[in-house]
mmCIF file of C-alpha atoms in Angstrom:
data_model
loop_
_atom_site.group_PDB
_atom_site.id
_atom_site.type_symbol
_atom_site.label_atom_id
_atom_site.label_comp_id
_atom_site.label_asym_id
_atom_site.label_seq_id
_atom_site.Cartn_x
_atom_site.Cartn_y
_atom_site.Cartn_z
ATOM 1 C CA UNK V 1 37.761 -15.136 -11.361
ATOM 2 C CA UNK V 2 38.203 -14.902 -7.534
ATOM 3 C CA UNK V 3 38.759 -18.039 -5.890
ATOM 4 C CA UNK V 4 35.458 -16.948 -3.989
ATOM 5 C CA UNK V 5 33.481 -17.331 -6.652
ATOM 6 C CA UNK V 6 33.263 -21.009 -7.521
ATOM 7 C CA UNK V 7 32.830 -21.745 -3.476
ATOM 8 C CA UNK V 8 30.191 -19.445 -3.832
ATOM 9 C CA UNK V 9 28.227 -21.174 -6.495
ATOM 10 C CA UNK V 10 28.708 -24.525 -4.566
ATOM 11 C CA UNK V 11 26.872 -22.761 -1.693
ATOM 12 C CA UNK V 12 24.303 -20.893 -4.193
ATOM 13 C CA UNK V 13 23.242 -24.865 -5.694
ATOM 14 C CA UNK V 14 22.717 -26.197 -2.230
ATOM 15 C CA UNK V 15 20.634 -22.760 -1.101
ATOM 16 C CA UNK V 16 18.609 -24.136 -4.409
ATOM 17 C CA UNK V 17 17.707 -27.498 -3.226
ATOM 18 C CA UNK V 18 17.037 -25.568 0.091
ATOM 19 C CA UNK V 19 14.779 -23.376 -1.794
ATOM 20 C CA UNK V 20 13.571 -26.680 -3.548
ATOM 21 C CA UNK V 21 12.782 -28.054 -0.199
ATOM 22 C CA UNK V 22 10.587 -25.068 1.358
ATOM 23 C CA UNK V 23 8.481 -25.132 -1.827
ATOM 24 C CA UNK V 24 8.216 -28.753 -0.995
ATOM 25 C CA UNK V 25 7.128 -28.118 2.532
ATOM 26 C CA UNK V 26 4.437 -25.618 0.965
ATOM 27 C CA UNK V 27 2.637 -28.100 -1.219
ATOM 28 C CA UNK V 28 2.760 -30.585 1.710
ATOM 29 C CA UNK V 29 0.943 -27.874 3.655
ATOM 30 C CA UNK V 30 3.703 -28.107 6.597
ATOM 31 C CA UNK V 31 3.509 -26.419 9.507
ATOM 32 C CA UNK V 32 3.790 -22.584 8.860
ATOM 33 C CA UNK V 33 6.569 -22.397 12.079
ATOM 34 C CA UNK V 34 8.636 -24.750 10.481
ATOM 35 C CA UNK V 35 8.735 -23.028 7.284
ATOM 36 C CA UNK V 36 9.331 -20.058 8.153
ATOM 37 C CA UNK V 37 12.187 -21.688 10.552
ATOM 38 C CA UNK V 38 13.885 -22.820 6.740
ATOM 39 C CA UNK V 39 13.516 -19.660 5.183
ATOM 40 C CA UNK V 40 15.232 -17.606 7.648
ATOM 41 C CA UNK V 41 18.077 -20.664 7.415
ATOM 42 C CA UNK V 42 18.833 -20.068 3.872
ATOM 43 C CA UNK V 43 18.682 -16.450 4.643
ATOM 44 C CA UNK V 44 21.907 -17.292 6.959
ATOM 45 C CA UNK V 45 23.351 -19.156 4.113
ATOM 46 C CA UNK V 46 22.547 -16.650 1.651
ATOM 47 C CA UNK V 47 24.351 -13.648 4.162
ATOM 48 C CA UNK V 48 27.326 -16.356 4.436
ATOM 49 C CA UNK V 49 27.545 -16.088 0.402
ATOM 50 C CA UNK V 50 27.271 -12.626 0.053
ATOM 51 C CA UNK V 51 30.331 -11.764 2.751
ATOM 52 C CA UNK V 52 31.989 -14.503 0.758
ATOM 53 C CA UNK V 53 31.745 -12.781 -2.418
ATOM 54 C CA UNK V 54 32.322 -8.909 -0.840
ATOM 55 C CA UNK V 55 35.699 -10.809 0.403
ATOM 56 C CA UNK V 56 36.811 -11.802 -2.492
ATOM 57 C CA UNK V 57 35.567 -8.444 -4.145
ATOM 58 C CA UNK V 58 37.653 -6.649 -1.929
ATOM 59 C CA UNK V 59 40.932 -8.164 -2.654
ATOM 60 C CA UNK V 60 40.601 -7.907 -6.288
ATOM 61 C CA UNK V 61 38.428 -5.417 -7.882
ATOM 62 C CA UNK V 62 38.231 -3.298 -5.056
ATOM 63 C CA UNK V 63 42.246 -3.273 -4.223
ATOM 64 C CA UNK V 64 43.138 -3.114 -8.345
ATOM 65 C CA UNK V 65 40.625 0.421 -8.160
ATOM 66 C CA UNK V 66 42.082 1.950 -5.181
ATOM 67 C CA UNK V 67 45.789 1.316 -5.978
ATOM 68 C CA UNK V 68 44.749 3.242 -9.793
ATOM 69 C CA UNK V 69 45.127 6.733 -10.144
ATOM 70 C CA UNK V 70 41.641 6.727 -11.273
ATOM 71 C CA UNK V 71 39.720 8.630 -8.907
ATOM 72 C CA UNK V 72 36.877 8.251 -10.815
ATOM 73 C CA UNK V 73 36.167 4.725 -10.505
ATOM 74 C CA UNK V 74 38.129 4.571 -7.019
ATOM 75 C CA UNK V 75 35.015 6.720 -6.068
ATOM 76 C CA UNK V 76 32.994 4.263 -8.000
ATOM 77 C CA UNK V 77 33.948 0.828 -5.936
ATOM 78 C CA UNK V 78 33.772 2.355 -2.719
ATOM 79 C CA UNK V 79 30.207 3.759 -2.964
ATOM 80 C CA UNK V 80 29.598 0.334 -4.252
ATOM 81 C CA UNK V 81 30.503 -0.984 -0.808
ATOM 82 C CA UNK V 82 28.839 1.181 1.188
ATOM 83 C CA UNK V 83 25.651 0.676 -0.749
ATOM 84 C CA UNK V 84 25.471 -2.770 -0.018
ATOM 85 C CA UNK V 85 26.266 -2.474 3.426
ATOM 86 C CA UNK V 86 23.403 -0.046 3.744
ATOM 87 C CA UNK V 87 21.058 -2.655 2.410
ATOM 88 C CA UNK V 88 22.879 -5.110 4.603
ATOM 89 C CA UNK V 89 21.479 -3.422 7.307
ATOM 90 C CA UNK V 90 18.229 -3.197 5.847
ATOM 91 C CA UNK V 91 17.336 -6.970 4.854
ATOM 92 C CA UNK W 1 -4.513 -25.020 4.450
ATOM 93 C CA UNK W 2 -4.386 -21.002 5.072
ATOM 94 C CA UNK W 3 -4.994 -18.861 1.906
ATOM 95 C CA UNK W 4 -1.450 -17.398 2.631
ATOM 96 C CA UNK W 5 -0.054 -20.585 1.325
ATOM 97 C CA UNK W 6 -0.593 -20.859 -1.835
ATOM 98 C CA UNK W 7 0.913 -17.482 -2.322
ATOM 99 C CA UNK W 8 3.770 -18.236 -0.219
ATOM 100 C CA UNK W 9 4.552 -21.244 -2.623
ATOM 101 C CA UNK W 10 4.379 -18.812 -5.593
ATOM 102 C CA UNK W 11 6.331 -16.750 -4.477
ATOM 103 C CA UNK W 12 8.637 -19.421 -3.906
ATOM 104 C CA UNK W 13 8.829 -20.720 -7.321
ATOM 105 C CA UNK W 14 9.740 -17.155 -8.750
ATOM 106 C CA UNK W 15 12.373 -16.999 -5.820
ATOM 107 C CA UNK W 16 14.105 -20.546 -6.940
ATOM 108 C CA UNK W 17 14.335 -18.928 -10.353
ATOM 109 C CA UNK W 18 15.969 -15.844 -9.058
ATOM 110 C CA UNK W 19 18.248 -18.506 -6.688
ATOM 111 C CA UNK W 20 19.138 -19.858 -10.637
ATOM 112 C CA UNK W 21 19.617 -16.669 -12.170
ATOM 113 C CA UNK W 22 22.229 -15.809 -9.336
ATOM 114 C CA UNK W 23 23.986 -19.418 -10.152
ATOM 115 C CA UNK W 24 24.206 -18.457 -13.966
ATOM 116 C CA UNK W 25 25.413 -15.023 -12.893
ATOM 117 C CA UNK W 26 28.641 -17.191 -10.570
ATOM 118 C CA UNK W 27 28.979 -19.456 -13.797
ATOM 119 C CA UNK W 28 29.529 -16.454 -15.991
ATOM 120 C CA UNK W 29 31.696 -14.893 -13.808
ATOM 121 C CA UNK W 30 29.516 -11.619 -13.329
ATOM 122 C CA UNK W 31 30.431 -8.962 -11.194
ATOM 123 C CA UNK W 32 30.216 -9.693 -7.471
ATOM 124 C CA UNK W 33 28.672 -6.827 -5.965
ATOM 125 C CA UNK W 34 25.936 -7.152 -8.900
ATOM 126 C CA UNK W 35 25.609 -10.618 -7.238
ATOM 127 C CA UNK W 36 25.502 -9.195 -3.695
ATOM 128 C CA UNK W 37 22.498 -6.967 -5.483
ATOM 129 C CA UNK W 38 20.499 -10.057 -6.460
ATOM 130 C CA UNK W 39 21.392 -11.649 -3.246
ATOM 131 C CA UNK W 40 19.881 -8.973 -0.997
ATOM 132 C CA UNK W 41 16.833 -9.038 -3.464
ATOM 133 C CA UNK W 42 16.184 -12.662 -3.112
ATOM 134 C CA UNK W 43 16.796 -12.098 1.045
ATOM 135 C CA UNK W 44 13.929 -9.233 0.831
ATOM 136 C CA UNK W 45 11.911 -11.553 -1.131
ATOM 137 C CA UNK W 46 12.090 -14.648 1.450
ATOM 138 C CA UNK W 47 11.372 -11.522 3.984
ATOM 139 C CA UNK W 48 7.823 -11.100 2.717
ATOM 140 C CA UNK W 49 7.210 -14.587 2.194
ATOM 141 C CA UNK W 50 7.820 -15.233 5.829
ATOM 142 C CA UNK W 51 5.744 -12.233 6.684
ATOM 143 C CA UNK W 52 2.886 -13.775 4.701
ATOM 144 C CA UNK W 53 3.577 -17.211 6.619
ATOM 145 C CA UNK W 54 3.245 -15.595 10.015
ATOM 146 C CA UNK W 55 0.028 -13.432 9.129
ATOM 147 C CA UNK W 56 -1.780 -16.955 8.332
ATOM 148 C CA UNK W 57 -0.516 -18.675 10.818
ATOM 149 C CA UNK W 58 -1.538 -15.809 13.571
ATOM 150 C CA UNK W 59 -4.713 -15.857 12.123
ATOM 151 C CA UNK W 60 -5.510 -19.730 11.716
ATOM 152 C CA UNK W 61 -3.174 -22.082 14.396
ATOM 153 C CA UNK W 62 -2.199 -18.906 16.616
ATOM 154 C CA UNK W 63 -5.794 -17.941 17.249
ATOM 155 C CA UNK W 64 -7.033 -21.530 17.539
ATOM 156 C CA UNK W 65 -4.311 -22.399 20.188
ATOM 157 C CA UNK W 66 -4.959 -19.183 22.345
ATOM 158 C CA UNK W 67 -8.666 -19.891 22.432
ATOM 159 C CA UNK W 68 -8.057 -23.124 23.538
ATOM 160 C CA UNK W 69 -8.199 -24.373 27.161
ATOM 161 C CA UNK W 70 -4.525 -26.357 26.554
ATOM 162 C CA UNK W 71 -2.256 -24.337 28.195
ATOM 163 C CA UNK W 72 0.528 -25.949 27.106
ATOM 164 C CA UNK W 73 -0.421 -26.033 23.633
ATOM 165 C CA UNK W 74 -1.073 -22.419 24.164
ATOM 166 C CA UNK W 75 2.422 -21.760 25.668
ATOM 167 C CA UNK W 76 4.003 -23.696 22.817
ATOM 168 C CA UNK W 77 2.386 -21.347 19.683
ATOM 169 C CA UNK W 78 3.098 -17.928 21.422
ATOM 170 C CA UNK W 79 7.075 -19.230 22.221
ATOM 171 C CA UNK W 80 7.613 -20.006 18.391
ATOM 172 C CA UNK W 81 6.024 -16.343 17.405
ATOM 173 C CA UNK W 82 8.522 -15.125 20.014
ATOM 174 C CA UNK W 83 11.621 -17.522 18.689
ATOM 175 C CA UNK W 84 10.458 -16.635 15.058
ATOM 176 C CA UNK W 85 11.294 -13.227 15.904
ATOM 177 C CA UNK W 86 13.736 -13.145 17.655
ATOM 178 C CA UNK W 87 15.414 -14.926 14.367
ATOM 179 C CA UNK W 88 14.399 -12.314 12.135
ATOM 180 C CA UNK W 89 15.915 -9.546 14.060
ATOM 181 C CA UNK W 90 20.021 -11.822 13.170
ATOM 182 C CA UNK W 91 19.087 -12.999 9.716
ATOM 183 C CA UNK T 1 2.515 -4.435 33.527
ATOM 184 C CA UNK T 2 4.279 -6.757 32.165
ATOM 185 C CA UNK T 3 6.718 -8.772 34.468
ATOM 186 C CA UNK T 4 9.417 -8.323 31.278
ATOM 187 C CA UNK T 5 8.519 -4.527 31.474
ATOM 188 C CA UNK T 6 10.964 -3.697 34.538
ATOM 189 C CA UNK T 7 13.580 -5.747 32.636
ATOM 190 C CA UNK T 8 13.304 -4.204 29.552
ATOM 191 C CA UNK T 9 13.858 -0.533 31.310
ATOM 192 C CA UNK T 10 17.184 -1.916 33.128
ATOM 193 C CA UNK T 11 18.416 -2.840 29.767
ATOM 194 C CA UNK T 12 17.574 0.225 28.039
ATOM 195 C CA UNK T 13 19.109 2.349 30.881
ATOM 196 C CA UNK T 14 22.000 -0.231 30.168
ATOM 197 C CA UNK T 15 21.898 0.664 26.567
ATOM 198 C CA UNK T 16 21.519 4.488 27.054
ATOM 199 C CA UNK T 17 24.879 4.160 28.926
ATOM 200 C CA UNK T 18 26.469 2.120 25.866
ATOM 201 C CA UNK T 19 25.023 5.069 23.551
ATOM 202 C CA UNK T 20 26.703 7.868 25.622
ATOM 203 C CA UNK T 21 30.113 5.977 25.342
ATOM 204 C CA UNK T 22 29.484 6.032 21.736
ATOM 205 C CA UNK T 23 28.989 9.434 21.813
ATOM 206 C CA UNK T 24 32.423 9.978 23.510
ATOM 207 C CA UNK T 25 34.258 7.574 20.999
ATOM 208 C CA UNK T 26 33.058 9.901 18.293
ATOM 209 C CA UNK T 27 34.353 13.285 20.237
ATOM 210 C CA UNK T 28 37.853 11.373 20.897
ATOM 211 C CA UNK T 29 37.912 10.584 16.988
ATOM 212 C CA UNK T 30 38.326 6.383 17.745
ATOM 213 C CA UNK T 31 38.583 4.570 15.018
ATOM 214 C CA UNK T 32 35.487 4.224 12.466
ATOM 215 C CA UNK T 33 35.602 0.183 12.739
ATOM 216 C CA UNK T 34 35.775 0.320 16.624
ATOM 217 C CA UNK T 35 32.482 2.648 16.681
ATOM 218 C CA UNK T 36 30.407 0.543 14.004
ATOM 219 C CA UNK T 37 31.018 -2.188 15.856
ATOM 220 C CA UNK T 38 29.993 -0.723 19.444
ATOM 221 C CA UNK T 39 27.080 0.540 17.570
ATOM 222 C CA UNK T 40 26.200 -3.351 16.129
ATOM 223 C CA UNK T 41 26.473 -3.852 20.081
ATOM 224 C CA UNK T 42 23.686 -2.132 20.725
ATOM 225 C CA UNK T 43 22.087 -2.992 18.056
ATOM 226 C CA UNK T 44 21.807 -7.008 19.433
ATOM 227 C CA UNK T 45 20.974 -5.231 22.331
ATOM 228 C CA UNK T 46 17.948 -3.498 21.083
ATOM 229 C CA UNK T 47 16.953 -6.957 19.318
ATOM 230 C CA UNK T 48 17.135 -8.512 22.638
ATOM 231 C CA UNK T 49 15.084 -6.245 24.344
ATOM 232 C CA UNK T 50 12.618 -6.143 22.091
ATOM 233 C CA UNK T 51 11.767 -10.063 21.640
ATOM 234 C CA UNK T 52 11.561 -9.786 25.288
ATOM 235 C CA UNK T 53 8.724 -6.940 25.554
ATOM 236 C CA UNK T 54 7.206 -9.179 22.472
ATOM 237 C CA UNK T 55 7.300 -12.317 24.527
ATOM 238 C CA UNK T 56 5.404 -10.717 27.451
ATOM 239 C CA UNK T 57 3.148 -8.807 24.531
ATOM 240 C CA UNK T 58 2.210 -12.420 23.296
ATOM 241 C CA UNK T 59 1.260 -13.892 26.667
ATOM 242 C CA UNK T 60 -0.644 -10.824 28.260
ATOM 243 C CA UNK T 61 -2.540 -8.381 25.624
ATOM 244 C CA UNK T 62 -2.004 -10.411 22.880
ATOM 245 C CA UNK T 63 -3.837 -13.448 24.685
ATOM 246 C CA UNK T 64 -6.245 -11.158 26.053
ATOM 247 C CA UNK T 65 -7.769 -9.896 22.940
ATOM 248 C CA UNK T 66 -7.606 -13.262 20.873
ATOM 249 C CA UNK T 67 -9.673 -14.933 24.004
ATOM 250 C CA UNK T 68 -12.114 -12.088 23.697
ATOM 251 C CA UNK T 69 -14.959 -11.677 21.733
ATOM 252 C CA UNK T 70 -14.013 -8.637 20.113
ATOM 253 C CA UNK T 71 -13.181 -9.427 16.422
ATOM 254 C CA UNK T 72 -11.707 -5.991 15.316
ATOM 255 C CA UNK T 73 -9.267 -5.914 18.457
ATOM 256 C CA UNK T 74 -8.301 -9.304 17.913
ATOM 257 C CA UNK T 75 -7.741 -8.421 14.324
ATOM 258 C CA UNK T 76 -5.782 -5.239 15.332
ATOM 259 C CA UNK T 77 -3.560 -7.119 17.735
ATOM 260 C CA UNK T 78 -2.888 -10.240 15.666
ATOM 261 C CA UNK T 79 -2.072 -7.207 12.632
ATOM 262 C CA UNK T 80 0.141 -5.701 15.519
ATOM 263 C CA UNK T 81 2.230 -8.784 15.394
ATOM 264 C CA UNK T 82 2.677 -9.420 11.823
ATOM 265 C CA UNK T 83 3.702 -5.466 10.987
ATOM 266 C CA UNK T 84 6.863 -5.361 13.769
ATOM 267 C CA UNK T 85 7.864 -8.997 12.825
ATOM 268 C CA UNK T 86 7.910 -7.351 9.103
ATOM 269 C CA UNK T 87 10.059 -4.285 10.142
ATOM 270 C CA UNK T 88 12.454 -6.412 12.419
ATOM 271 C CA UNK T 89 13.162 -8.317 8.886
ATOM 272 C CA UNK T 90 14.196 -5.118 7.489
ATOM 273 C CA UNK T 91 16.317 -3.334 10.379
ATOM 274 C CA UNK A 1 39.012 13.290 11.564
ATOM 275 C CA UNK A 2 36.891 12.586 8.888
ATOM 276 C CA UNK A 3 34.052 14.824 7.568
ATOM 277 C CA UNK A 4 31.705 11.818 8.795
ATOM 278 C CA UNK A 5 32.576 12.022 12.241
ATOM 279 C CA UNK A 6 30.701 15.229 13.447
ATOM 280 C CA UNK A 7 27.785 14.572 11.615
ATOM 281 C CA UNK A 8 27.838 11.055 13.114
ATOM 282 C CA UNK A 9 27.878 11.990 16.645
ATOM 283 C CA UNK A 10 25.310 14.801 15.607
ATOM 284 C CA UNK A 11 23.292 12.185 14.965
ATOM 285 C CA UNK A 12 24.613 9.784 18.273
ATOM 286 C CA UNK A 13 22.911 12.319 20.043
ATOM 287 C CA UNK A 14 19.625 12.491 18.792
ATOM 288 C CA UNK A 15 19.525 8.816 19.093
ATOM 289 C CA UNK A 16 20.489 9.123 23.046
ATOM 290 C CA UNK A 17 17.804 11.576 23.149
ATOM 291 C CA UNK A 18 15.513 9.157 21.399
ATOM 292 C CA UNK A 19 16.182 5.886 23.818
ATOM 293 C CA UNK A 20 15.885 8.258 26.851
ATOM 294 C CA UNK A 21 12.161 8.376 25.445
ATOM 295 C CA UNK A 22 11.927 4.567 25.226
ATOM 296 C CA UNK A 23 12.939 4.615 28.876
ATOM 297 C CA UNK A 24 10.025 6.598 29.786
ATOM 298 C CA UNK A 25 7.542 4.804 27.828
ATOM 299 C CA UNK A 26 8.510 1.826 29.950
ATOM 300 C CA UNK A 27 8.276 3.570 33.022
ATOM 301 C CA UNK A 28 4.976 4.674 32.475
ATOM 302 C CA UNK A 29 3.938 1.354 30.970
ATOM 303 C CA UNK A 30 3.192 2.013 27.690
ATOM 304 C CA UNK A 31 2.217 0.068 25.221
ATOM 305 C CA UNK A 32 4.361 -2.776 24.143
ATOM 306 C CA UNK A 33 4.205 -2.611 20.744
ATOM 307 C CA UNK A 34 4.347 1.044 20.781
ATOM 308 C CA UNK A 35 7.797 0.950 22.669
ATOM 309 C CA UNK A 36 8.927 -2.043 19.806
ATOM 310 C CA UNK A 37 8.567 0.744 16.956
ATOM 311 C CA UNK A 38 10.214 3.068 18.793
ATOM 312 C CA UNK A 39 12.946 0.492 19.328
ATOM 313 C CA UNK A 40 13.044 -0.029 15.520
ATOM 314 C CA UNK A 41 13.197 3.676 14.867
ATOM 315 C CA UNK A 42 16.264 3.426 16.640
ATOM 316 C CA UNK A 43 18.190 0.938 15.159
ATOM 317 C CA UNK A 44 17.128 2.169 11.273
ATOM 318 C CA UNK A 45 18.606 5.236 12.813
ATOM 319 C CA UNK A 46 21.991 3.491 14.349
ATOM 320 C CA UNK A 47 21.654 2.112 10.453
ATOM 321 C CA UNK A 48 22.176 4.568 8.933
ATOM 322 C CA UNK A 49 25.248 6.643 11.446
ATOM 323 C CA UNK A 50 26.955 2.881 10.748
ATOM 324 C CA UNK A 51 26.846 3.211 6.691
ATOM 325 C CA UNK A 52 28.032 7.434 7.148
ATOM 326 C CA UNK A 53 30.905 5.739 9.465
ATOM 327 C CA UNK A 54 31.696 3.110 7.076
ATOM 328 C CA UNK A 55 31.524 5.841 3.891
ATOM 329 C CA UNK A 56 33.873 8.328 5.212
ATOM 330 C CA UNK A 57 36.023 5.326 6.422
ATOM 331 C CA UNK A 58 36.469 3.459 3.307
ATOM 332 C CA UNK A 59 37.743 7.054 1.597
ATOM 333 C CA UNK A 60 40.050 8.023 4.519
ATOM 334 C CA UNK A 61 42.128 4.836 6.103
ATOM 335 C CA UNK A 62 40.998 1.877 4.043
ATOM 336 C CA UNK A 63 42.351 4.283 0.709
ATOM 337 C CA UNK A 64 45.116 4.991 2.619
ATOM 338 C CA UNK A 65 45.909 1.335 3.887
ATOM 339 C CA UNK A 66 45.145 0.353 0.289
ATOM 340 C CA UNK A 67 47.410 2.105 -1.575
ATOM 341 C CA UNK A 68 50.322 1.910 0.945
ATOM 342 C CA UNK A 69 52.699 -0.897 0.334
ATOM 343 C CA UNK A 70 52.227 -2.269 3.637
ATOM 344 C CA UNK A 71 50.625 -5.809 2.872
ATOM 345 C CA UNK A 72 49.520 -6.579 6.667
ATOM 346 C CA UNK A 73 47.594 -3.476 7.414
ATOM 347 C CA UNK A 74 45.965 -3.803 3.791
ATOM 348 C CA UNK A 75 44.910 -6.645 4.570
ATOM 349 C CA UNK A 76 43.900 -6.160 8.402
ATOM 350 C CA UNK A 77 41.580 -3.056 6.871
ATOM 351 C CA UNK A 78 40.138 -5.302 4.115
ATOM 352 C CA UNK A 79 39.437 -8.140 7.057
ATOM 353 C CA UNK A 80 37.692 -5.372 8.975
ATOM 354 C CA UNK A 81 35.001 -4.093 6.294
ATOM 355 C CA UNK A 82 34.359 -7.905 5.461
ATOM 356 C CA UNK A 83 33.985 -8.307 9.431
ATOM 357 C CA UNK A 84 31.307 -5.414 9.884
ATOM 358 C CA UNK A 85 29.875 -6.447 6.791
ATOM 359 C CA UNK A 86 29.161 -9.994 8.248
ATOM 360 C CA UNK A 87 27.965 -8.858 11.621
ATOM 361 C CA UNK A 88 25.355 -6.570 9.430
ATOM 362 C CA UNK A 89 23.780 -9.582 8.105
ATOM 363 C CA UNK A 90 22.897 -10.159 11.364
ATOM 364 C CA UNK A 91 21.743 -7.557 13.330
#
């Protein structure tokens, strides 16, 4: 396992109880400014996971394909990276 | 309480179980760019929830303040549409 | 017009400038990381400019037509708002 | 130079061509929210020259880097997609 991956499941349980929170907010009927104010902060947190993990995934999987002769899955792991950073730019 | 928010807090619920699923998926050591997946999927989820949030709230507080003769009141709802989105455009 | 109008056009012209420079770092063959991030530049850029022309949107037609009496334009306008705050989520 | 490159600036220059029409919108005052779509035309477009950037880069230097036995650069090339990758999060 990366060492990313268990700091990024500490950060994934607190975006829960985030998540916990705004449905809390809902059934409170909070103000709709406010909520959408929390949502786009665990969107932050959630962006702050996923470079987390793409670090990690870059040093291990990513490194371990492009160092093997094959080309096949080389090819595979980097399309992988440019797809998400595609939808990066998209959500 | 707007009609949007009752779907806003069902859409919530499915999203904490997706926030879960991503948690079991860090537990079980899955592969991190399907995690980046799920994480962009849950981020384009919140997206539509806030988009729901805003269309109530333009429609209910929004239009109440503007018709109003508070000016400051007034001033106060259309700087949080603008702050809202100018949010969205870094999350 | 606007008052945020004549601002928005000196930062466009500003940006136009950035985007030719682009164009020249791509002719001199710079290096791929330098250009993405010149073109993530203008990209905050862009953002920038357009939560200002949505700022001045807000407190000029947008007030206008939710004071009037004219449901459907108030309805168009108040639609208006929600669509772009949905794309800005998604570019 | 990579195969990316020409077809990048191909499409730098379409874009220029494409904010020099935003600038006359603004001068002849058109409509805000007309000039905002425009806007996000643009940067879906500046999207999508920053993923063909990032694609031919990750199978020109970050291969190379990768596979060379040069630990610094590797990891100065790694650093840089997980850098652009961050900053896409947020604009």
């Amino acid at each position: 396992m990366e060492t990313t991956k268990p700091e990024a499941l500490r950060r994934m349980k607190s975006i829960a109880g985030h998540v916990k929170g705004i449905e809390r907010m809902l059934e409170e009927d909070a103000y709709c400014i406010d909520v959408i104010k929390q949502i786009q902060a665990v969107q932050a947190a959630l962006n702050k996971v996923s470079t987390l993990l793409l670090d990690g995934h870059l040093h291990s999987c990513v490194t371990t394909a492009v160092q093997s002769r094959n080309v096949a899955e080389r090819e595979r792991v980097l399309q992988e990276i440019a797809d998400v950073f595609e939808t990066a730019t998209k959500v």
